[in-house]
Short mmCIF file of C-alpha atoms in Angstrom, two decimals:
data_model
loop_
_atom_site.label_atom_id
_atom_site.label_comp_id
_atom_site.label_asym_id
_atom_site.label_seq_id
_atom_site.Cartn_x
_atom_site.Cartn_y
_atom_site.Cartn_z
CA MET P 171 0.00 0.00 0.00
CA THR P 172 1.22 3.50 -0.82
CA GLU P 173 2.15 5.59 2.21
CA LEU P 174 0.95 9.19 2.14
CA SER P 175 2.95 11.79 4.04
CA LEU P 176 1.34 14.30 6.36
CA ARG P 177 2.04 17.01 3.81
CA GLU P 178 0.37 15.01 1.03
CA LEU P 179 -2.68 14.56 3.24
CA ASN P 180 -2.65 18.26 4.07
CA ARG P 181 -2.55 19.39 0.45
CA THR P 182 -5.17 16.83 -0.53
CA LEU P 183 -7.48 18.04 2.23
CA LEU P 184 -7.06 21.65 1.09
CA LEU P 185 -7.77 20.63 -2.50
CA ARG P 186 -10.92 18.70 -1.64
CA GLN P 187 -12.11 21.33 0.83
CA LYS P 188 -11.71 24.01 -1.86
CA LEU P 189 -9.13 25.86 0.21
CA ALA P 190 -6.20 25.58 -2.22
CA GLU P 191 -7.78 28.36 -4.28
CA ARG P 192 -11.16 30.04 -4.47
CA VAL P 193 -13.40 28.12 -6.83
CA ASP P 194 -16.30 28.99 -9.14
CA LEU P 195 -18.82 26.55 -7.66
CA THR P 196 -22.22 27.86 -6.58
CA PRO P 197 -22.84 27.98 -2.81
CA PHE P 198 -25.32 25.12 -3.22
CA GLU P 199 -22.75 22.98 -5.05
CA LEU P 200 -20.15 23.68 -2.38
CA VAL P 201 -22.40 22.82 0.57
CA LYS P 202 -23.48 19.64 -1.19
CA HIS P 203 -19.84 18.71 -1.87
CA LEU P 204 -18.94 19.28 1.80
CA VAL P 205 -21.97 17.12 2.77
CA ALA P 206 -22.99 19.59 5.49
CA VAL P 207 -21.59 22.81 6.93
CA GLN P 208 -21.69 23.29 10.68
CA GLY P 209 -23.71 26.38 11.48
CA GLN P 210 -25.18 26.65 14.97
CA GLU P 211 -24.04 30.27 14.97
CA PRO P 212 -25.52 32.04 11.95
CA ASN P 213 -22.55 34.01 10.59
CA TRP P 214 -19.85 31.34 10.55
CA PRO P 215 -21.08 29.40 7.47
CA TYR P 216 -20.90 32.65 5.49
CA ILE P 217 -17.22 33.03 6.37
CA GLY P 218 -16.63 29.39 5.44
CA LEU P 219 -18.18 29.87 2.01
CA TRP P 220 -16.48 33.24 1.46
CA THR P 221 -13.04 31.73 2.07
CA ARG P 222 -13.70 29.01 -0.56
CA LEU P 223 -15.78 30.67 -3.29
CA ALA P 224 -15.01 33.33 -5.86
CA GLY P 225 -17.45 36.24 -5.79
CA PHE P 226 -19.56 34.95 -2.91
CA ARG P 227 -22.21 37.34 -1.56
CA HIS P 228 -24.21 37.09 1.66
CA ASP P 229 -27.55 36.69 -0.04
CA ASP P 230 -26.25 33.81 -2.16
CA LEU P 231 -26.52 31.60 0.92
CA ALA P 232 -29.51 33.30 2.56
CA ALA P 233 -31.57 32.84 -0.63
CA LEU P 234 -30.88 29.09 -0.65
CA LEU P 235 -32.31 28.85 2.86
CA ARG P 236 -35.34 30.99 1.99
CA ASP P 237 -35.98 28.87 -1.13
CA ARG P 238 -35.59 25.69 0.97
CA LYS P 239 -32.87 24.30 -1.27
CA LEU P 240 -30.69 24.20 1.84
CA LEU P 241 -31.95 23.66 5.36
CA ARG P 242 -30.65 24.15 8.87
CA SER P 243 -31.11 21.35 11.39
CA THR P 244 -29.48 18.96 13.84
CA MET P 245 -27.54 16.22 12.10
CA ILE P 246 -23.83 15.26 12.02
CA ARG P 247 -22.28 14.98 15.50
CA ARG P 248 -25.65 16.03 16.92
CA THR P 249 -24.87 19.63 16.01
CA VAL P 250 -26.63 22.16 13.81
CA HIS P 251 -25.52 22.06 10.16
CA LEU P 252 -26.65 23.42 6.82
CA ALA P 253 -27.25 20.78 4.17
CA ASP P 254 -28.95 20.15 0.86
CA SER P 255 -32.62 19.51 1.70
CA ALA P 256 -32.64 16.36 -0.44
CA ASP P 257 -29.51 15.04 1.29
CA PHE P 258 -31.04 15.65 4.71
CA ARG P 259 -33.71 13.05 3.97
CA TRP P 260 -31.14 10.24 4.24
CA LEU P 261 -28.45 12.05 6.22
CA ARG P 262 -30.48 12.64 9.39
CA PRO P 263 -31.72 9.01 9.61
CA THR P 264 -28.14 7.81 9.04
CA VAL P 265 -26.77 9.79 11.99
CA GLN P 266 -29.89 9.36 14.16
CA PRO P 267 -28.02 7.08 16.62
CA VAL P 268 -25.80 9.95 17.78
CA VAL P 269 -28.85 12.23 18.00
CA ASP P 270 -30.71 9.65 20.11
CA ALA P 271 -27.69 9.25 22.40
CA ALA P 272 -28.20 12.78 23.73
CA LEU P 273 -31.32 11.63 25.57
CA LYS P 274 -29.13 9.57 27.89
CA ALA P 275 -27.27 12.65 29.11
CA ALA P 276 -28.33 14.11 32.46
CA TYR P 277 -29.34 17.37 30.73
CA TYR P 278 -32.26 15.50 29.12
CA ARG P 279 -32.63 12.36 31.20
CA ASP P 280 -33.50 14.08 34.46
CA GLU P 281 -36.27 16.09 32.80
CA ILE P 282 -37.85 13.42 30.62
CA GLU P 283 -37.70 10.48 33.02
CA GLY P 284 -41.02 8.64 32.99
CA ILE P 285 -42.30 10.29 29.82
CA ASP P 286 -43.48 8.04 27.01
CA LEU P 287 -41.14 9.32 24.30
CA ALA P 288 -43.28 7.94 21.49
CA ALA P 289 -46.23 9.90 22.88
CA LEU P 290 -44.06 13.03 23.21
CA ALA P 291 -42.88 12.70 19.61
CA ALA P 292 -46.46 12.21 18.39
CA ALA P 293 -47.62 15.25 20.33
CA GLY P 294 -44.80 17.31 18.88
CA ARG P 295 -45.70 16.28 15.35
CA ALA P 296 -49.35 17.14 15.92
CA LEU P 297 -48.57 20.56 17.40
CA LEU P 298 -46.19 21.49 14.58
CA ALA P 299 -48.34 20.20 11.71
CA GLY P 300 -48.62 23.04 9.21
CA LYS P 301 -46.88 25.50 11.55
CA GLN P 302 -43.59 27.12 12.39
CA LEU P 303 -43.19 27.84 16.11
CA SER P 304 -40.49 29.30 18.30
CA ARG P 305 -38.91 26.77 20.63
CA GLY P 306 -40.41 28.69 23.55
CA ASP P 307 -43.95 28.60 22.20
CA PHE P 308 -43.55 24.99 21.12
CA GLY P 309 -42.32 24.00 24.58
CA ALA P 310 -45.19 25.82 26.26
CA LEU P 311 -47.72 23.90 24.17
CA LEU P 312 -45.98 20.61 24.98
CA ALA P 313 -46.01 21.50 28.68
CA GLU P 314 -49.81 21.67 28.58
CA ARG P 315 -49.79 17.97 27.71
CA PHE P 316 -46.76 17.03 29.82
CA PRO P 317 -47.03 19.29 32.90
CA ASP P 318 -44.38 19.85 35.56
CA ARG P 319 -41.55 19.45 33.08
CA HIS P 320 -38.88 21.88 31.89
CA VAL P 321 -40.58 23.70 29.01
CA ARG P 322 -37.50 24.22 26.84
CA ARG P 323 -36.25 20.69 27.45
CA LEU P 324 -39.52 19.29 26.14
CA ALA P 325 -39.10 21.20 22.89
CA GLU P 326 -35.45 20.19 22.59
CA THR P 327 -36.32 16.55 23.21
CA VAL P 328 -38.84 16.53 20.38
CA GLU P 329 -36.17 18.08 18.15
CA LEU P 330 -34.02 15.02 18.84
CA LEU P 331 -36.85 12.53 18.36
CA VAL P 332 -38.37 14.11 15.25
CA PRO P 333 -36.47 15.70 12.33
CA LEU P 334 -37.19 19.43 12.58
CA VAL P 335 -35.92 22.33 10.49
CA HIS P 336 -35.02 25.79 11.73
CA GLY P 337 -36.59 28.81 10.05
CA ALA P 338 -34.62 30.42 7.21
CA ASP P 339 -34.17 33.58 9.28
CA ASN P 340 -32.18 31.58 11.83
CA GLY P 341 -29.48 31.13 9.19
CA ALA P 342 -29.49 34.71 7.92
CA TRP P 343 -26.32 36.80 7.97
CA GLY P 344 -25.93 39.35 10.76
CA ARG P 345 -25.74 37.46 14.06
CA TRP P 346 -22.91 35.67 15.84
CA ARG P 347 -25.38 34.07 18.27
CA ASN P 348 -28.83 32.63 17.64
CA ARG P 349 -31.08 32.96 20.67
CA TYR P 350 -34.51 32.83 19.01
CA VAL P 351 -34.99 29.66 16.99
CA THR P 352 -38.15 28.64 15.15
CA VAL P 353 -38.84 25.04 14.15
CA SER P 354 -41.11 23.15 11.77
CA LEU P 355 -41.45 19.56 10.59
CA ALA P 356 -38.66 18.62 8.19
CA GLU P 357 -40.92 16.54 5.97
CA GLU P 358 -43.28 19.48 5.49
CA TRP P 359 -40.37 21.87 4.89
CA ILE P 360 -38.82 19.59 2.28
CA GLY P 361 -42.09 18.39 0.79
CA ALA P 362 -41.03 14.74 0.89
CA PRO P 363 -40.80 12.00 3.54
CA MET P 364 -37.60 11.08 5.31
CA ALA P 365 -35.66 8.28 3.63
CA ALA P 366 -33.86 5.18 4.89
CA PRO P 367 -30.40 5.43 6.48
CA ASP P 368 -27.60 5.15 3.92
CA PRO P 369 -24.22 4.76 5.64
CA ALA P 370 -22.50 3.70 2.40
CA GLU P 371 -23.51 6.96 0.72
CA LEU P 372 -22.39 8.84 3.83
CA ILE P 373 -18.93 7.27 3.49
CA ARG P 374 -18.68 7.98 -0.24
CA ARG P 375 -19.64 11.61 0.21
CA TYR P 376 -17.32 12.00 3.20
CA LEU P 377 -14.33 10.59 1.32
CA ALA P 378 -14.94 12.89 -1.65
CA ALA P 379 -14.56 15.92 0.62
CA PHE P 380 -12.26 14.64 3.39
CA GLY P 381 -10.43 11.54 2.18
CA PRO P 382 -8.22 9.61 2.29
CA ALA P 383 -9.31 8.76 5.84
CA THR P 384 -9.42 6.03 8.45
CA VAL P 385 -12.63 4.49 9.73
CA ALA P 386 -11.98 6.34 13.00
CA ASP P 387 -11.90 9.62 11.04
CA MET P 388 -15.23 8.82 9.39
CA GLN P 389 -16.83 8.00 12.74
CA ALA P 390 -15.44 11.08 14.47
CA TRP P 391 -16.80 13.33 11.73
CA ALA P 392 -20.24 11.72 11.59
CA GLY P 393 -20.55 11.00 15.29
CA ILE P 394 -21.69 7.42 14.73
CA THR P 395 -19.97 4.06 15.18
CA ARG P 396 -19.90 0.65 13.43
CA LEU P 397 -18.80 2.10 10.10
CA ALA P 398 -16.01 -0.48 9.86
CA GLU P 399 -18.66 -3.06 8.93
CA VAL P 400 -19.94 -0.81 6.14
CA VAL P 401 -16.43 -0.12 4.86
CA ASP P 402 -15.73 -3.87 4.76
CA GLU P 403 -18.76 -4.33 2.51
CA MET P 404 -17.53 -1.49 0.28
CA ARG P 405 -13.94 -2.72 -0.08
CA SER P 406 -14.30 -3.50 -3.78
CA GLU P 407 -15.16 0.12 -4.59
CA LEU P 408 -12.45 1.76 -2.45
CA VAL P 409 -8.69 2.19 -2.71
CA VAL P 410 -6.36 1.89 0.25
CA PHE P 411 -3.34 3.88 1.46
CA THR P 412 -1.43 4.17 4.73
CA ASP P 413 -0.37 7.25 6.69
CA ASP P 414 2.87 8.10 8.48
CA ARG P 415 1.72 5.99 11.44
CA HIS P 416 0.92 2.99 9.21
CA ARG P 417 -2.83 3.29 9.68
CA VAL P 418 -5.08 2.23 6.83
CA LEU P 419 -6.70 5.06 4.88
CA PHE P 420 -9.64 4.50 2.54
CA ASP P 421 -10.50 6.61 -0.47
CA LEU P 422 -12.51 6.79 -3.67
CA PRO P 423 -10.57 5.54 -6.70
CA ASP P 424 -11.22 8.66 -8.78
CA ALA P 425 -10.66 11.23 -6.02
CA PRO P 426 -7.68 13.55 -6.60
CA LEU P 427 -4.46 13.44 -4.58
CA ALA P 428 -2.56 16.70 -4.34
CA ASP P 429 1.11 17.40 -4.98
CA PRO P 430 2.76 17.82 -1.55
CA ASP P 431 4.59 20.86 -2.95
CA LEU P 432 1.38 22.58 -4.04
CA ASP P 433 1.61 26.27 -3.21
CA VAL P 434 -1.39 27.30 -1.09
CA PRO P 435 -2.61 30.69 0.14
CA VAL P 436 -3.24 31.90 3.67
CA ARG P 437 -6.85 31.30 4.66
CA PHE P 438 -9.13 32.48 7.47
CA LEU P 439 -11.29 29.60 8.67
CA PRO P 440 -14.47 30.19 10.67
CA ALA P 441 -15.23 28.53 13.98
CA PHE P 442 -16.42 24.93 13.46
CA ASP P 443 -14.98 24.76 9.95
CA ASN P 444 -15.26 21.43 8.13
CA ALA P 445 -11.52 21.26 7.53
CA LEU P 446 -10.82 21.50 11.27
CA LEU P 447 -13.43 18.95 12.38
CA GLY P 448 -13.33 16.34 9.66
CA HIS P 449 -10.97 13.80 11.24
CA LYS P 450 -10.17 12.10 14.49
CA ASP P 451 -6.47 12.63 13.75
CA ARG P 452 -6.39 16.31 12.85
CA ARG P 453 -2.64 16.55 12.36
CA ARG P 454 -3.16 16.93 8.61
CA VAL P 455 -4.32 20.50 9.30
CA ILE P 456 -3.42 21.32 12.92
CA SER P 457 -0.62 19.99 15.11
CA GLU P 458 -1.61 18.27 18.34
CA GLU P 459 0.25 20.95 20.30
CA ASP P 460 -1.75 23.70 18.63
CA ARG P 461 -5.01 21.80 18.99
CA GLN P 462 -4.42 21.58 22.72
CA ARG P 463 -4.08 25.37 22.96
CA THR P 464 -7.84 25.73 22.53
CA ALA P 465 -9.07 22.31 23.67
CA LYS P 466 -10.77 23.76 26.75
CA GLU P 467 -12.68 26.18 24.53
CA ALA P 468 -13.65 23.37 22.12
CA SER P 469 -11.00 23.58 19.43
CA GLY P 470 -13.46 23.57 16.54
CA GLY P 471 -15.29 26.56 18.02
CA VAL P 472 -12.32 28.89 17.65
CA PRO P 473 -11.71 30.63 14.31
CA MET P 474 -8.21 29.88 13.06
CA TYR P 475 -6.06 30.81 10.10
CA LEU P 476 -3.79 28.76 7.87
CA VAL P 477 -0.24 29.53 6.74
CA ASP P 478 1.34 27.06 4.31
CA GLY P 479 -1.76 24.92 4.70
CA PHE P 480 -1.58 24.34 8.46
CA VAL P 481 -3.16 26.16 11.39
CA HIS P 482 -0.76 28.91 12.42
CA GLY P 483 -2.86 30.84 14.95
CA ARG P 484 -6.29 32.15 15.79
CA TRP P 485 -8.23 35.24 14.87
CA ALA P 486 -11.24 37.17 16.08
CA LEU P 487 -13.55 39.74 14.56
CA GLU P 488 -14.23 42.58 16.97
CA ASP P 489 -16.69 44.92 15.30
CA ASP P 490 -14.53 46.51 12.58
CA THR P 491 -11.20 44.97 13.67
CA VAL P 492 -9.61 41.66 12.73
CA ARG P 493 -7.39 40.61 15.65
CA ILE P 494 -4.80 38.00 14.68
CA THR P 495 -2.97 35.95 17.32
CA PRO P 496 -0.03 34.01 15.84
CA TRP P 497 1.16 30.89 17.62
CA HIS P 498 4.34 30.74 15.57
CA PRO P 499 6.69 33.34 14.06
CA LEU P 500 5.41 35.00 10.90
CA SER P 501 7.77 35.79 8.03
CA ALA P 502 7.42 39.22 6.47
CA ALA P 503 5.89 37.67 3.34
CA ASP P 504 3.39 35.59 5.30
CA GLU P 505 2.37 38.55 7.45
CA ALA P 506 1.83 40.66 4.34
CA ALA P 507 -0.31 37.91 2.79
CA LEU P 508 -2.26 37.52 6.03
CA ARG P 509 -2.94 41.25 6.25
CA ALA P 510 -4.05 41.35 2.62
CA GLU P 511 -6.50 38.49 3.23
CA ALA P 512 -7.74 40.24 6.38
CA VAL P 513 -8.53 43.31 4.28
CA ARG P 514 -10.63 41.12 2.00
CA LEU P 515 -12.32 39.56 5.04
CA LEU P 516 -13.27 42.99 6.39
CA ALA P 517 -14.63 44.01 3.01
CA PHE P 518 -16.96 41.01 3.27
CA THR P 519 -17.94 41.24 6.94
CA ALA P 520 -18.06 45.01 7.47
CA PRO P 521 -18.00 46.75 4.07
CA GLU P 522 -19.51 49.93 5.46
CA LYS P 523 -16.78 50.40 8.08
CA ASP P 524 -13.18 51.52 8.01
CA GLY P 525 -11.74 48.27 9.23
CA LYS P 526 -8.56 47.75 11.19
CA ILE P 527 -6.15 44.83 11.43
CA PHE P 528 -4.17 44.07 14.56
CA VAL P 529 -1.49 41.36 14.55
CA GLU P 530 -0.34 40.56 18.07
CA GLY P 531 3.41 40.90 18.31
CA GLY P 532 3.49 42.45 14.85
#
């Protein structure tokens, strides 16, 4: 089996994640290629698309949500993502085991103990039929049928039991936090019933955007287990490599591998970016030492930037200022490239303001 170096895996990830250069795909095509884009905080997916697409505008994504071509819901890793509405029909059932697992956590368990969950799910479906309700209003209606329970927890439990979709406004540009969420039945939103789980399709789509990868990588990204059995059944349609630690990597036979010497630009990645969260072993994009710097904050929830393809530090947007915190020395050329990209970032996030760039230690 061919061994792929860490640098080959890095460049291949950047190529497949559309980070090696900005591409001319539509926002819909990009989200579909990435399978799903994590987006529990409204603005971050916009930054993720801006850093990958040529000529991307805010309303390009917002319109897809309004037109219901994309939807916002709980799916991969039991977190809120944006995905193609048609893909969601099989994607949510495929990752339902990790969604169900949340009900065993004390946060839910202590509030729903003794409730007939099938009856709760049925009540939720009936209350939402033909409607879009805020979580607060939805929980209050559920509490009339299931009294003496935490109102919000009732609504959140139904959201785990039944595929629900957040309102398009919850994914609109302009907010870094989303405190007022509306929900409706996914099947009504999409206009089609949910489909059967399809773990083989999940693996194919994952490998196209994140491969080559180990089974552990696939499971860490999706949040579900027992994918080794599925991969075994798919062996005839996959190719195999090894990494620098002699672990087996699976891939699609026609998926591109990048030149390890491929020249790549600096890139600002949003919090929760796909490239940062797509593997159990994240060394292909961030060193373990650097990952540990933000582990207590949840490493994927910190916006980071890339220099020479690897995470080099973190950044923050403070009103009209991009604050850059390097973790390693910056050459004059890299700092100039980083500042130039920050100017483009400010033109996208705050075009009406006279933005400033602050590089700590610079």
